[in-house]
Short mmCIF file of C-alpha atoms in Angstrom, two decimals:
data_model
loop_
_atom_site.label_atom_id
_atom_site.label_comp_id
_atom_site.label_asym_id
_atom_site.label_seq_id
_atom_site.Cartn_x
_atom_site.Cartn_y
_atom_site.Cartn_z
CA MET A 1 -2.09 15.51 14.18
CA THR A 2 0.28 14.93 11.27
CA LEU A 3 -1.25 13.97 7.94
CA VAL A 4 0.80 11.68 5.69
CA LEU A 5 -0.23 11.97 2.05
CA LEU A 6 0.56 9.11 -0.32
CA PRO A 7 0.34 9.77 -4.07
CA GLY A 8 -0.57 7.45 -6.91
CA PHE A 9 1.40 6.00 -9.80
CA MET A 10 3.70 8.63 -11.34
CA THR A 11 2.25 11.47 -9.30
CA ASP A 12 4.05 13.78 -6.89
CA PRO A 13 3.07 16.36 -4.24
CA ASP A 14 1.40 18.56 -6.87
CA LEU A 15 -1.41 16.00 -6.80
CA TRP A 16 -2.49 17.53 -3.47
CA ALA A 17 -1.73 21.20 -4.14
CA ASP A 18 -5.35 22.30 -4.52
CA MET A 19 -6.34 20.55 -1.29
CA LEU A 20 -3.57 21.81 0.97
CA PRO A 21 -5.45 24.94 2.13
CA ARG A 22 -8.16 22.65 3.52
CA LEU A 23 -5.82 19.99 4.89
CA ALA A 24 -3.20 22.20 6.52
CA PRO A 25 -5.41 23.37 9.43
CA LEU A 26 -5.69 19.75 10.57
CA GLY A 27 -1.98 19.61 11.35
CA PRO A 28 1.45 19.24 9.74
CA VAL A 29 1.39 17.66 6.27
CA LEU A 30 4.05 15.17 5.15
CA HIS A 31 4.37 13.72 1.66
CA GLY A 32 5.26 10.03 1.72
CA ASP A 33 8.09 9.05 -0.64
CA LEU A 34 6.94 6.24 -2.96
CA THR A 35 9.63 6.87 -5.57
CA ARG A 36 12.57 4.84 -4.28
CA ASP A 37 11.08 1.36 -3.91
CA SER A 38 9.62 -1.15 -6.35
CA GLY A 39 7.09 -2.93 -4.14
CA ILE A 40 4.16 -1.95 -1.93
CA ASP A 41 5.71 -3.59 1.15
CA ALA A 42 9.00 -1.71 0.76
CA MET A 43 7.18 1.58 0.13
CA ALA A 44 5.11 1.05 3.27
CA ARG A 45 8.18 0.32 5.42
CA ARG A 46 9.95 3.44 4.18
CA VAL A 47 6.96 5.70 4.86
CA ALA A 48 6.35 4.19 8.29
CA ALA A 49 10.00 4.65 9.24
CA ALA A 50 9.88 8.35 8.30
CA ALA A 51 6.48 9.10 9.85
CA PRO A 52 5.94 10.44 13.39
CA GLU A 53 4.76 8.24 16.22
CA ARG A 54 1.07 8.92 15.49
CA PHE A 55 -0.43 10.11 12.23
CA ALA A 56 -3.38 9.98 9.85
CA LEU A 57 -2.95 8.49 6.38
CA ILE A 58 -4.48 9.63 3.09
CA GLY A 59 -3.68 7.32 0.17
CA PHE A 60 -4.62 7.91 -3.46
CA SER A 61 -4.77 5.06 -6.00
CA MET A 62 -1.44 3.17 -5.67
CA GLY A 63 -0.93 5.12 -2.46
CA GLY A 64 -4.05 3.44 -1.13
CA TYR A 65 -2.35 0.06 -1.38
CA VAL A 66 0.62 1.46 0.53
CA ALA A 67 -1.60 3.12 3.13
CA ARG A 68 -3.41 -0.13 3.89
CA GLU A 69 -0.11 -1.95 4.31
CA ILE A 70 1.08 0.73 6.74
CA ALA A 71 -2.18 0.42 8.70
CA ARG A 72 -1.47 -3.30 9.07
CA LEU A 73 2.24 -2.83 9.73
CA ALA A 74 1.80 -0.20 12.45
CA PRO A 75 -1.82 -0.37 13.65
CA GLU A 76 -1.08 1.38 16.93
CA ARG A 77 0.30 4.43 15.08
CA VAL A 78 -2.39 5.12 12.44
CA ARG A 79 -5.25 7.18 13.87
CA ALA A 80 -7.36 7.43 10.71
CA LEU A 81 -7.20 6.18 7.13
CA VAL A 82 -8.60 7.74 3.95
CA LEU A 83 -8.53 5.67 0.75
CA ILE A 84 -9.17 7.60 -2.46
CA ALA A 85 -9.84 6.11 -5.93
CA THR A 86 -8.15 2.84 -5.04
CA SER A 87 -8.74 -0.89 -4.94
CA ALA A 88 -7.76 -4.07 -3.12
CA ARG A 89 -7.68 -6.14 -6.29
CA ALA A 90 -4.61 -7.57 -8.00
CA ASP A 91 -3.63 -6.56 -11.50
CA THR A 92 -5.69 -8.41 -14.07
CA PRO A 93 -3.75 -10.46 -16.64
CA ALA A 94 -4.43 -7.71 -19.19
CA GLN A 95 -3.18 -5.00 -16.83
CA ALA A 96 -0.07 -7.04 -16.05
CA ARG A 97 0.66 -7.50 -19.76
CA ARG A 98 0.25 -3.78 -20.46
CA LYS A 99 2.55 -2.86 -17.58
CA ALA A 100 5.17 -5.40 -18.68
CA ALA A 101 5.04 -4.07 -22.24
CA ALA A 102 5.38 -0.48 -21.02
CA VAL A 103 8.35 -1.39 -18.83
CA GLU A 104 10.06 -3.18 -21.70
CA ASN A 105 9.43 -0.23 -24.00
CA VAL A 106 10.98 2.22 -21.52
CA ARG A 107 13.99 -0.05 -21.02
CA ARG A 108 14.56 -0.24 -24.76
CA ARG A 109 13.70 3.30 -25.84
CA GLY A 110 13.87 5.42 -22.72
CA PHE A 111 11.12 7.32 -20.94
CA SER A 112 9.36 9.99 -22.98
CA GLY A 113 6.64 10.85 -20.48
CA LEU A 114 3.12 9.68 -19.85
CA SER A 115 1.13 9.26 -23.05
CA ARG A 116 -1.80 11.55 -23.79
CA ALA A 117 -4.03 8.48 -24.01
CA ALA A 118 -3.00 7.36 -20.52
CA ILE A 119 -3.61 10.83 -19.08
CA LEU A 120 -7.00 11.19 -20.75
CA GLY A 121 -8.00 7.78 -19.41
CA SER A 122 -7.40 9.06 -15.88
CA VAL A 123 -9.74 12.09 -16.04
CA HIS A 124 -13.44 12.68 -16.61
CA PRO A 125 -14.30 12.80 -20.34
CA ASP A 126 -15.43 16.40 -19.92
CA ARG A 127 -11.87 17.33 -18.88
CA ALA A 128 -10.27 16.08 -22.11
CA GLY A 129 -9.96 19.66 -23.32
CA ASP A 130 -8.60 21.00 -20.02
CA ALA A 131 -5.09 21.81 -21.20
CA ALA A 132 -3.94 23.08 -17.81
CA LEU A 133 -5.00 19.89 -15.99
CA ILE A 134 -3.49 17.63 -18.66
CA ALA A 135 -0.23 19.61 -18.49
CA ARG A 136 -0.07 19.30 -14.69
CA ILE A 137 -0.53 15.54 -14.84
CA ARG A 138 2.08 15.22 -17.58
CA ALA A 139 4.52 17.40 -15.63
CA MET A 140 4.33 15.13 -12.58
CA GLY A 141 5.40 12.18 -14.71
CA ASP A 142 8.17 14.19 -16.33
CA ARG A 143 9.54 15.25 -12.94
CA LEU A 144 9.60 11.67 -11.67
CA GLY A 145 11.18 10.25 -14.82
CA GLY A 146 12.03 6.84 -16.17
CA GLU A 147 13.70 5.29 -13.15
CA VAL A 148 10.65 5.90 -10.99
CA PHE A 149 8.39 4.64 -13.79
CA LEU A 150 10.33 1.39 -13.94
CA ARG A 151 10.19 0.94 -10.17
CA GLN A 152 6.49 1.72 -9.85
CA ALA A 153 5.36 -0.21 -12.93
CA GLY A 154 7.84 -3.04 -12.71
CA GLU A 155 6.16 -5.14 -10.03
CA ALA A 156 2.73 -6.75 -10.39
CA ARG A 157 0.20 -5.49 -7.86
CA THR A 158 -1.25 -8.22 -5.67
CA SER A 159 -4.62 -8.38 -3.94
CA ASP A 160 -5.07 -7.69 -0.25
CA LEU A 161 -8.82 -8.40 -0.18
CA ASP A 162 -8.23 -11.24 2.26
CA ARG A 163 -6.32 -8.93 4.65
CA LEU A 164 -8.69 -5.96 4.78
CA GLY A 165 -10.16 -7.25 8.02
CA ALA A 166 -6.84 -6.64 9.77
CA ILE A 167 -7.29 -2.86 9.40
CA ALA A 168 -8.70 -1.60 12.68
CA CYS A 169 -8.46 2.20 12.45
CA PRO A 170 -11.36 4.45 11.39
CA THR A 171 -11.50 4.37 7.60
CA ARG A 172 -13.23 6.42 4.90
CA VAL A 173 -13.28 5.25 1.28
CA VAL A 174 -13.84 7.85 -1.44
CA ALA A 175 -14.60 6.97 -5.06
CA ALA A 176 -15.29 8.94 -8.22
CA ALA A 177 -18.49 8.03 -10.00
CA GLN A 178 -16.88 8.42 -13.43
CA ASP A 179 -13.52 6.84 -12.63
CA GLY A 180 -12.32 5.07 -15.76
CA LEU A 181 -9.58 3.19 -13.90
CA ARG A 182 -11.32 2.01 -10.72
CA SER A 183 -14.91 0.82 -10.46
CA LEU A 184 -17.45 1.52 -7.74
CA ASP A 185 -17.50 -2.22 -7.06
CA GLU A 186 -13.85 -1.98 -6.04
CA ALA A 187 -14.68 0.84 -3.62
CA ARG A 188 -17.56 -1.18 -2.19
CA GLU A 189 -15.21 -4.14 -1.66
CA LEU A 190 -12.96 -1.91 0.45
CA GLN A 191 -15.91 -0.66 2.48
CA ALA A 192 -17.21 -4.19 3.03
CA GLY A 193 -13.80 -5.61 3.92
CA ILE A 194 -12.72 -2.98 6.46
CA HIS A 195 -14.83 -3.08 9.60
CA GLY A 196 -16.90 0.06 10.04
CA ALA A 197 -15.56 1.80 6.93
CA ALA A 198 -17.68 4.53 5.33
CA LEU A 199 -17.96 5.15 1.59
CA THR A 200 -18.45 8.46 -0.23
CA VAL A 201 -18.99 8.62 -4.00
CA ILE A 202 -18.25 11.93 -5.74
CA ASP A 203 -20.06 12.65 -8.99
CA GLY A 204 -18.54 14.50 -11.92
CA SER A 205 -14.92 13.43 -11.55
CA GLY A 206 -12.62 10.90 -13.11
CA HIS A 207 -9.80 9.05 -11.38
CA MET A 208 -7.75 12.15 -10.52
CA LEU A 209 -10.04 13.25 -7.70
CA PRO A 210 -7.55 15.45 -5.79
CA MET A 211 -6.96 17.54 -8.92
CA GLU A 212 -10.36 17.30 -10.64
CA ALA A 213 -12.61 17.79 -7.61
CA PRO A 214 -10.48 19.08 -4.72
CA ASP A 215 -13.34 20.97 -3.07
CA ALA A 216 -15.74 18.03 -3.14
CA LEU A 217 -13.01 15.70 -1.93
CA ALA A 218 -12.13 18.06 0.91
CA GLU A 219 -15.79 18.20 1.93
CA ALA A 220 -15.85 14.40 2.01
CA ILE A 221 -12.79 13.94 4.18
CA VAL A 222 -11.86 17.07 6.19
CA PRO A 223 -14.88 17.16 8.58
CA TRP A 224 -14.56 13.40 9.03
CA LEU A 225 -10.86 13.68 9.81
CA GLN A 226 -11.53 16.52 12.24
CA ALA A 227 -14.01 14.31 14.08
CA GLN A 228 -11.66 11.32 14.17
CA LEU A 229 -8.65 13.30 15.31
CA SER A 230 -10.63 15.04 18.03
CA GLY A 231 -12.00 11.72 19.25
CA ALA A 232 -15.56 12.95 18.77
CA SER A 233 -16.73 10.26 16.39
CA THR A 234 -17.00 6.52 16.24
CA ILE A 235 -15.45 4.36 13.57
CA GLY A 236 -17.03 4.67 10.15
CA SER A 237 -19.30 7.59 11.02
#
């Protein structure tokens, strides 16, 4: 079964590099392109159009919003859904103001990469001195560049809390206990809103779960995906 991986804001396939040895035995791996569109709906339509007839979806952060939209757009095609470090909430007014200010700054001055403060806010405090991890996160943003930043940051994120019940495929939600960007309450809202969804909380990681805790994340999702894709498990188990 093909796995479609959806990255987060200003991240690229390197986000998943440490997990690929565990994911690849499940089937072919495709990386959904979230770089060419400015809205969740448009991103979802593009990914769905490029995906095979049946597939499993793994969405991280912003990619979780896109993954849920795909699951609603093509429910007969999505066999399993994994939502990592994501939320169903809309941007808060403060978040919307920060994004608008960042967009305006890039339009006026150009894109100079993700700030160190933004990167540090996305990882566990204990990883603040991990130069290799910080450099990898920064490099993803540099590769994507200013045009992608403007597209991904330029549109306010809306809530889909009232539409979670339309997701019918087996779903696993994974959260990081020390995520500075997404709270455990947001993960619990996803679990409560999607019928039969299961929730796993991983300790010792910040927001960047696929890079900070790839082994723990793989343990949380690979056996579950194997069971779903073999038809040996019921929804949410």
